[in-house]
Coordinates of C-alpha atoms in Angstrom, one line a residue:
X69 CA 0.0 0.0 0.0
X70 CA 2.8 2.3 0.8
X71 CA 4.5 1.4 -2.5
X72 CA 1.5 2.7 -4.4
X73 CA 1.5 6.0 -2.7
X74 CA 5.3 6.4 -3.0
X75 CA 5.1 5.5 -6.7
X76 CA 2.6 8.2 -7.4
X77 CA 4.5 10.8 -5.3
X78 CA 7.9 9.8 -6.9
X79 CA 6.4 10.4 -10.4
X80 CA 5.4 13.9 -9.2
X81 CA 8.9 14.6 -7.8
X82 CA 10.6 13.5 -11.0
X83 CA 8.3 15.7 -13.1
X84 CA 8.9 18.6 -10.8
X85 CA 12.6 18.1 -10.9
X86 CA 12.6 18.1 -14.7
X87 CA 10.3 21.2 -14.6
X88 CA 7.4 19.3 -16.3
X89 CA 3.8 19.1 -15.3
X90 CA 3.3 17.2 -12.1
X91 CA -0.4 16.8 -12.7
X92 CA 0.1 15.2 -16.0
X93 CA 2.7 12.9 -14.5
X94 CA 0.4 11.8 -11.7
X95 CA -2.4 11.3 -14.2
X96 CA -0.3 9.0 -16.4
X97 CA 1.1 7.2 -13.3
X98 CA -2.4 6.5 -12.2
X99 CA -3.4 5.1 -15.6
X100 CA -0.3 2.9 -15.6
X101 CA -0.9 1.8 -12.0
X102 CA -4.5 1.0 -12.7
X103 CA -3.5 -1.2 -15.7
X104 CA -0.6 -3.1 -14.1
X105 CA -0.7 -2.8 -10.3
X106 CA -4.4 -3.5 -9.7
X107 CA -4.3 -7.1 -10.9
X108 CA -1.2 -7.9 -8.9
X109 CA -2.7 -6.9 -5.6
X110 CA -4.4 -9.3 -3.2
X111 CA -8.1 -8.7 -2.6
X112 CA -7.4 -7.2 0.8
X113 CA -4.9 -4.8 -0.6
X114 CA -7.3 -3.8 -3.4
X115 CA -10.0 -2.8 -1.0
X116 CA -7.5 -1.0 1.3
X117 CA -5.9 0.9 -1.5
X118 CA -9.3 1.8 -3.0
X119 CA -10.5 3.2 0.4
X120 CA -7.2 5.0 1.0
X121 CA -7.3 6.8 -2.4
X122 CA -10.9 7.6 -1.9
X123 CA -10.0 9.3 1.4
X124 CA -7.2 11.2 -0.4
X125 CA -9.6 12.3 -3.2
X126 CA -12.2 13.5 -0.7
X127 CA -9.7 15.4 1.4
X128 CA -8.2 17.1 -1.7
X129 CA -11.7 18.0 -3.0
X130 CA -12.7 19.4 0.4
X131 CA -9.5 21.5 0.6
X132 CA -10.1 22.9 -2.8
X133 CA -13.7 23.9 -2.0
X134 CA -12.7 25.4 1.4
X135 CA -10.0 27.4 -0.4
X136 CA -12.4 28.7 -3.0
X137 CA -15.0 29.5 -0.3
X138 CA -12.5 31.5 1.7
X139 CA -11.2 33.3 -1.4
X140 CA -14.7 34.6 -2.0
X141 CA -14.4 36.8 1.1
X142 CA -11.2 38.3 -0.3
X143 CA -12.7 39.6 -3.5
X144 CA -12.3 43.3 -2.4
X145 CA -8.5 43.0 -2.2
X146 CA -8.3 41.7 -5.8
X147 CA -7.2 44.1 -8.5
X148 CA -8.8 43.5 -11.9

């Protein structure tokens, strides 16, 4: 389970080190991991990894919407 997280994060670090897009790197890493890693995991690891990445996705989505909500109160300070 830790290897899956480290693999995704290492692809981001490599892309960032090469000054490329980290988002695209993680996207393609996820596609490759879904194709190759998913079938090589045990059923327990599959369910654990799916729950872990769902928690990561929910946390990231919540942080984005909280940030956007807080930025709404700062509209007066923006210069257009």
